């Protein structure tokens, strides 16, 4: 691959026997988002190929850090203290029959640092009320929802070939988010 890039996608489908659309997050490396279609289908076999993308972005910048995909030989897997984390926060709003989610990326040396950043978000501070608080607590870190190191949830092939190089940078732009209903064959 000449120009490998890290992509973050929110996949959606309605598997057989389910009453509502289900979602999952998918991280993979490719030159273009359409290159990921075979890996997307392999990731969610229960969907039987009936998957769409609700949101995607190329991950190049997270706050004050640049994210680059490099060959495994370029840097050791354990280079640098900072890691890229994906967090899925959950919360509630009074009178709404739903659990709301906020998906975020954080660069930190460990999960505790990523959780600390999550606790500073407006979502965490304003989603929840007595008896139905946001899904982060001091005792367990992230209670019900997830905090995952991105390099650990890449496809097996991507983990063998690539590393993520995280370097401080001057934040000046946000990665473009693509939102909507994207059918795989139209990516």
PDB file of C-alpha atoms in Angstrom:
ATOM      1  CA  UNK A   1       0.000   0.000   0.000  1.00  0.00           C
ATOM      2  CA  UNK A   2       1.503   3.311  -1.072  1.00  0.00           C
ATOM      3  CA  UNK A   3      -0.381   5.680   1.226  1.00  0.00           C
ATOM      4  CA  UNK A   4      -1.992   3.799   4.150  1.00  0.00           C
ATOM      5  CA  UNK A   5      -4.571   5.696   6.200  1.00  0.00           C
ATOM      6  CA  UNK A   6      -6.462   4.920   9.400  1.00  0.00           C
ATOM      7  CA  UNK A   7     -10.246   4.978   9.044  1.00  0.00           C
ATOM      8  CA  UNK A   8     -12.930   5.013  11.734  1.00  0.00           C
ATOM      9  CA  UNK A   9     -16.395   3.870  10.597  1.00  0.00           C
ATOM     10  CA  UNK A  10     -19.770   3.471  12.280  1.00  0.00           C
ATOM     11  CA  UNK A  11     -21.421   0.472  10.660  1.00  0.00           C
ATOM     12  CA  UNK A  12     -25.135  -0.236  10.722  1.00  0.00           C
ATOM     13  CA  UNK A  13     -27.349  -3.172   9.843  1.00  0.00           C
ATOM     14  CA  UNK A  14     -30.476  -4.949  10.983  1.00  0.00           C
ATOM     15  CA  UNK A  15     -29.502  -8.582  11.521  1.00  0.00           C
ATOM     16  CA  UNK A  16     -32.180 -11.253  11.190  1.00  0.00           C
ATOM     17  CA  UNK A  17     -34.307 -11.502  14.312  1.00  0.00           C
ATOM     18  CA  UNK A  18     -33.645  -7.927  15.475  1.00  0.00           C
ATOM     19  CA  UNK A  19     -36.321  -5.236  15.715  1.00  0.00           C
ATOM     20  CA  UNK A  20     -34.071  -2.214  15.318  1.00  0.00           C
ATOM     21  CA  UNK A  21     -30.909  -1.290  13.490  1.00  0.00           C
ATOM     22  CA  UNK A  22     -27.712  -2.278  15.289  1.00  0.00           C
ATOM     23  CA  UNK A  23     -24.417  -0.370  15.165  1.00  0.00           C
ATOM     24  CA  UNK A  24     -20.771  -1.137  15.719  1.00  0.00           C
ATOM     25  CA  UNK A  25     -17.508   0.738  15.293  1.00  0.00           C
ATOM     26  CA  UNK A  26     -14.856  -0.454  12.871  1.00  0.00           C
ATOM     27  CA  UNK A  27     -11.246   0.674  12.527  1.00  0.00           C
ATOM     28  CA  UNK A  28      -9.089  -0.379   9.597  1.00  0.00           C
ATOM     29  CA  UNK A  29      -6.279   0.750   7.343  1.00  0.00           C
ATOM     30  CA  UNK A  30      -6.558   1.367   3.614  1.00  0.00           C
ATOM     31  CA  UNK A  31      -5.801   3.970   0.977  1.00  0.00           C
ATOM     32  CA  UNK A  32      -9.480   4.798   0.443  1.00  0.00           C
ATOM     33  CA  UNK A  33     -12.580   3.942   2.450  1.00  0.00           C
ATOM     34  CA  UNK A  34     -13.837   1.718  -0.391  1.00  0.00           C
ATOM     35  CA  UNK A  35     -10.742  -0.482   0.067  1.00  0.00           C
ATOM     36  CA  UNK A  36     -12.200  -1.588   3.418  1.00  0.00           C
ATOM     37  CA  UNK A  37     -15.363  -3.263   2.052  1.00  0.00           C
ATOM     38  CA  UNK A  38     -14.049  -6.875   2.204  1.00  0.00           C
ATOM     39  CA  UNK A  39     -12.770  -6.325   5.765  1.00  0.00           C
ATOM     40  CA  UNK A  40     -16.108  -4.740   6.775  1.00  0.00           C
ATOM     41  CA  UNK A  41     -18.020  -7.799   5.554  1.00  0.00           C
ATOM     42  CA  UNK A  42     -15.606 -10.133   7.360  1.00  0.00           C
ATOM     43  CA  UNK A  43     -15.915  -8.068  10.561  1.00  0.00           C
ATOM     44  CA  UNK A  44     -19.709  -8.521  10.818  1.00  0.00           C
ATOM     45  CA  UNK A  45     -20.558 -11.901   9.251  1.00  0.00           C
ATOM     46  CA  UNK A  46     -23.994 -12.077  10.933  1.00  0.00           C
ATOM     47  CA  UNK A  47     -25.080  -9.152   8.745  1.00  0.00           C
ATOM     48  CA  UNK A  48     -24.641 -11.381   5.686  1.00  0.00           C
ATOM     49  CA  UNK A  49     -23.244  -8.436   3.711  1.00  0.00           C
ATOM     50  CA  UNK A  50     -26.307  -6.269   4.399  1.00  0.00           C
ATOM     51  CA  UNK A  51     -24.243  -3.516   6.062  1.00  0.00           C
ATOM     52  CA  UNK A  52     -24.140   0.209   5.501  1.00  0.00           C
ATOM     53  CA  UNK A  53     -21.932   2.986   6.864  1.00  0.00           C
ATOM     54  CA  UNK A  54     -23.617   5.737   8.919  1.00  0.00           C
ATOM     55  CA  UNK A  55     -20.469   7.768   9.550  1.00  0.00           C
ATOM     56  CA  UNK A  56     -16.789   7.625   8.678  1.00  0.00           C
ATOM     57  CA  UNK A  57     -13.625   9.632   8.929  1.00  0.00           C
ATOM     58  CA  UNK A  58      -9.981   9.352   8.128  1.00  0.00           C
ATOM     59  CA  UNK A  59      -8.100   9.723  11.415  1.00  0.00           C
ATOM     60  CA  UNK A  60      -5.149  12.099  11.012  1.00  0.00           C
ATOM     61  CA  UNK A  61      -5.544  14.526  13.919  1.00  0.00           C
ATOM     62  CA  UNK A  62      -6.793  14.064  17.493  1.00  0.00           C
ATOM     63  CA  UNK A  63      -6.619  17.312  19.447  1.00  0.00           C
ATOM     64  CA  UNK A  64      -2.921  18.263  19.557  1.00  0.00           C
ATOM     65  CA  UNK A  65      -1.640  15.012  18.044  1.00  0.00           C
ATOM     66  CA  UNK A  66      -1.015  13.869  14.502  1.00  0.00           C
ATOM     67  CA  UNK A  67      -1.851  10.247  13.708  1.00  0.00           C
ATOM     68  CA  UNK A  68       0.061   8.526  10.900  1.00  0.00           C
ATOM     69  CA  UNK A  69      -0.011   4.944   9.677  1.00  0.00           C
ATOM     70  CA  UNK A  70       3.477   3.562   9.134  1.00  0.00           C
ATOM     71  CA  UNK A  71       4.957   0.196   8.276  1.00  0.00           C
ATOM     72  CA  UNK A  72       5.672  -2.023  11.304  1.00  0.00           C
ATOM     73  CA  UNK A  73       9.377  -1.890  10.385  1.00  0.00           C
ATOM     74  CA  UNK A  74       9.407   1.924  10.538  1.00  0.00           C
ATOM     75  CA  UNK A  75       8.852   2.169  14.272  1.00  0.00           C
ATOM     76  CA  UNK A  76       8.641  -0.421  17.033  1.00  0.00           C
ATOM     77  CA  UNK A  77       5.126  -1.287  18.190  1.00  0.00           C
ATOM     78  CA  UNK A  78       5.841   0.197  21.639  1.00  0.00           C
ATOM     79  CA  UNK A  79       7.392   3.484  20.437  1.00  0.00           C
ATOM     80  CA  UNK A  80       6.283   6.583  22.302  1.00  0.00           C
ATOM     81  CA  UNK A  81       4.298   6.875  25.480  1.00  0.00           C
ATOM     82  CA  UNK A  82       1.058   8.046  23.873  1.00  0.00           C
ATOM     83  CA  UNK A  83      -1.628   5.711  22.570  1.00  0.00           C
ATOM     84  CA  UNK A  84      -4.803   6.277  20.566  1.00  0.00           C
ATOM     85  CA  UNK A  85      -8.002   5.258  22.377  1.00  0.00           C
ATOM     86  CA  UNK A  86     -11.586   4.918  21.206  1.00  0.00           C
ATOM     87  CA  UNK A  87     -14.218   5.662  23.853  1.00  0.00           C
ATOM     88  CA  UNK A  88     -17.933   4.973  23.624  1.00  0.00           C
ATOM     89  CA  UNK A  89     -19.710   6.979  26.315  1.00  0.00           C
ATOM     90  CA  UNK A  90     -23.304   6.307  27.262  1.00  0.00           C
ATOM     91  CA  UNK A  91     -25.768   8.631  28.941  1.00  0.00           C
ATOM     92  CA  UNK A  92     -29.414   9.472  29.469  1.00  0.00           C
ATOM     93  CA  UNK A  93     -31.765  12.440  29.223  1.00  0.00           C
ATOM     94  CA  UNK A  94     -34.706  12.864  31.548  1.00  0.00           C
ATOM     95  CA  UNK A  95     -37.946  11.763  29.848  1.00  0.00           C
ATOM     96  CA  UNK A  96     -36.210  10.228  26.796  1.00  0.00           C
ATOM     97  CA  UNK A  97     -36.667   6.470  26.314  1.00  0.00           C
ATOM     98  CA  UNK A  98     -33.178   5.960  24.962  1.00  0.00           C
ATOM     99  CA  UNK A  99     -29.532   5.612  25.795  1.00  0.00           C
ATOM    100  CA  UNK A 100     -27.482   8.242  23.981  1.00  0.00           C
ATOM    101  CA  UNK A 101     -23.901   7.637  22.933  1.00  0.00           C
ATOM    102  CA  UNK A 102     -20.918   9.827  22.250  1.00  0.00           C
ATOM    103  CA  UNK A 103     -18.006   8.316  20.399  1.00  0.00           C
ATOM    104  CA  UNK A 104     -14.629   9.943  20.801  1.00  0.00           C
ATOM    105  CA  UNK A 105     -10.944   9.450  20.213  1.00  0.00           C
ATOM    106  CA  UNK A 106      -8.337  10.405  22.787  1.00  0.00           C
ATOM    107  CA  UNK A 107      -4.546  10.337  22.835  1.00  0.00           C
ATOM    108  CA  UNK A 108      -3.155   9.474  26.265  1.00  0.00           C
ATOM    109  CA  UNK A 109      -0.450   7.302  27.816  1.00  0.00           C
ATOM    110  CA  UNK A 110      -3.057   4.935  29.309  1.00  0.00           C
ATOM    111  CA  UNK A 111      -6.772   4.236  29.744  1.00  0.00           C
ATOM    112  CA  UNK A 112      -6.962   6.408  32.857  1.00  0.00           C
ATOM    113  CA  UNK A 113      -5.738   9.401  30.839  1.00  0.00           C
ATOM    114  CA  UNK A 114      -8.300   8.705  28.113  1.00  0.00           C
ATOM    115  CA  UNK A 115     -11.110   8.400  30.674  1.00  0.00           C
ATOM    116  CA  UNK A 116     -10.010  11.693  32.251  1.00  0.00           C
ATOM    117  CA  UNK A 117     -10.428  13.394  28.852  1.00  0.00           C
ATOM    118  CA  UNK A 118     -13.868  11.803  28.460  1.00  0.00           C
ATOM    119  CA  UNK A 119     -14.953  13.228  31.813  1.00  0.00           C
ATOM    120  CA  UNK A 120     -14.143  16.713  30.504  1.00  0.00           C
ATOM    121  CA  UNK A 121     -16.573  16.470  27.570  1.00  0.00           C
ATOM    122  CA  UNK A 122     -19.890  18.286  27.542  1.00  0.00           C
ATOM    123  CA  UNK A 123     -21.579  14.933  26.892  1.00  0.00           C
ATOM    124  CA  UNK A 124     -20.278  13.472  30.136  1.00  0.00           C
ATOM    125  CA  UNK A 125     -21.106  16.575  32.160  1.00  0.00           C
ATOM    126  CA  UNK A 126     -24.621  17.102  30.792  1.00  0.00           C
ATOM    127  CA  UNK A 127     -25.960  13.657  29.913  1.00  0.00           C
ATOM    128  CA  UNK A 128     -27.287  11.868  32.928  1.00  0.00           C
ATOM    129  CA  UNK A 129     -29.246  12.527  36.058  1.00  0.00           C
ATOM    130  CA  UNK A 130     -29.690  10.976  39.510  1.00  0.00           C
ATOM    131  CA  UNK A 131     -30.296   7.272  39.045  1.00  0.00           C
ATOM    132  CA  UNK A 132     -29.133   7.302  35.400  1.00  0.00           C
ATOM    133  CA  UNK A 133     -25.667   8.791  35.265  1.00  0.00           C
ATOM    134  CA  UNK A 134     -23.163   8.831  32.425  1.00  0.00           C
ATOM    135  CA  UNK A 135     -21.301   5.553  32.095  1.00  0.00           C
ATOM    136  CA  UNK A 136     -18.011   6.493  33.657  1.00  0.00           C
ATOM    137  CA  UNK A 137     -17.206   6.171  37.327  1.00  0.00           C
ATOM    138  CA  UNK A 138     -14.072   6.654  39.380  1.00  0.00           C
ATOM    139  CA  UNK A 139     -13.974   3.132  40.740  1.00  0.00           C
ATOM    140  CA  UNK A 140     -14.151   1.172  37.483  1.00  0.00           C
ATOM    141  CA  UNK A 141     -13.057   3.697  34.838  1.00  0.00           C
ATOM    142  CA  UNK A 142     -15.610   3.041  32.141  1.00  0.00           C
ATOM    143  CA  UNK A 143     -18.574   1.160  33.553  1.00  0.00           C
ATOM    144  CA  UNK A 144     -20.788  -0.264  30.826  1.00  0.00           C
ATOM    145  CA  UNK A 145     -19.500   1.171  27.594  1.00  0.00           C
ATOM    146  CA  UNK A 146     -16.053   0.896  26.089  1.00  0.00           C
ATOM    147  CA  UNK A 147     -12.543   2.311  26.138  1.00  0.00           C
ATOM    148  CA  UNK A 148     -10.316   0.465  23.683  1.00  0.00           C
ATOM    149  CA  UNK A 149      -6.826   1.050  22.356  1.00  0.00           C
ATOM    150  CA  UNK A 150      -7.282   1.462  18.599  1.00  0.00           C
ATOM    151  CA  UNK A 151      -4.221  -0.593  17.622  1.00  0.00           C
ATOM    152  CA  UNK A 152      -5.749  -3.574  19.464  1.00  0.00           C
ATOM    153  CA  UNK A 153      -9.031  -3.483  17.523  1.00  0.00           C
ATOM    154  CA  UNK A 154      -7.584  -3.163  14.033  1.00  0.00           C
ATOM    155  CA  UNK A 155      -7.984  -6.121  11.685  1.00  0.00           C
ATOM    156  CA  UNK A 156      -5.459  -8.928  12.206  1.00  0.00           C
ATOM    157  CA  UNK A 157      -3.860  -8.122   8.832  1.00  0.00           C
ATOM    158  CA  UNK A 158      -3.504  -4.429   9.716  1.00  0.00           C
ATOM    159  CA  UNK A 159      -1.917  -5.266  13.081  1.00  0.00           C
ATOM    160  CA  UNK A 160       0.692  -7.439  11.350  1.00  0.00           C
ATOM    161  CA  UNK A 161       1.676  -4.813   8.798  1.00  0.00           C
ATOM    162  CA  UNK A 162       1.232  -1.383  10.389  1.00  0.00           C
ATOM    163  CA  UNK A 163       1.837   0.751  13.461  1.00  0.00           C
ATOM    164  CA  UNK A 164       0.295   4.053  14.456  1.00  0.00           C
ATOM    165  CA  UNK A 165       2.791   6.866  14.879  1.00  0.00           C
ATOM    166  CA  UNK A 166       1.465   9.524  17.251  1.00  0.00           C
ATOM    167  CA  UNK A 167       3.319  12.814  17.390  1.00  0.00           C
ATOM    168  CA  UNK A 168       2.540  16.196  18.956  1.00  0.00           C
ATOM    169  CA  UNK A 169       1.389  18.755  16.411  1.00  0.00           C
ATOM    170  CA  UNK A 170      -0.200  22.141  16.243  1.00  0.00           C
ATOM    171  CA  UNK A 171      -3.926  21.560  16.198  1.00  0.00           C
ATOM    172  CA  UNK A 172      -5.352  23.613  13.419  1.00  0.00           C
ATOM    173  CA  UNK A 173      -7.924  21.409  11.801  1.00  0.00           C
ATOM    174  CA  UNK A 174     -10.359  18.654  12.579  1.00  0.00           C
ATOM    175  CA  UNK A 175     -10.688  15.535  10.466  1.00  0.00           C
ATOM    176  CA  UNK A 176     -13.651  15.738   8.106  1.00  0.00           C
ATOM    177  CA  UNK A 177     -16.613  13.623   9.204  1.00  0.00           C
ATOM    178  CA  UNK A 178     -18.803  12.032   6.575  1.00  0.00           C
ATOM    179  CA  UNK A 179     -22.332  11.504   7.910  1.00  0.00           C
ATOM    180  CA  UNK A 180     -25.289   9.852   6.223  1.00  0.00           C
ATOM    181  CA  UNK A 181     -26.366   6.522   4.808  1.00  0.00           C
ATOM    182  CA  UNK A 182     -23.563   5.059   2.677  1.00  0.00           C
ATOM    183  CA  UNK A 183     -24.175   1.723   0.972  1.00  0.00           C
ATOM    184  CA  UNK A 184     -21.014  -0.369   0.682  1.00  0.00           C
ATOM    185  CA  UNK A 185     -21.199  -0.685  -3.085  1.00  0.00           C
ATOM    186  CA  UNK A 186     -21.340   3.117  -3.397  1.00  0.00           C
ATOM    187  CA  UNK A 187     -18.277   3.860  -1.268  1.00  0.00           C
TER     188      UNK A 187
END
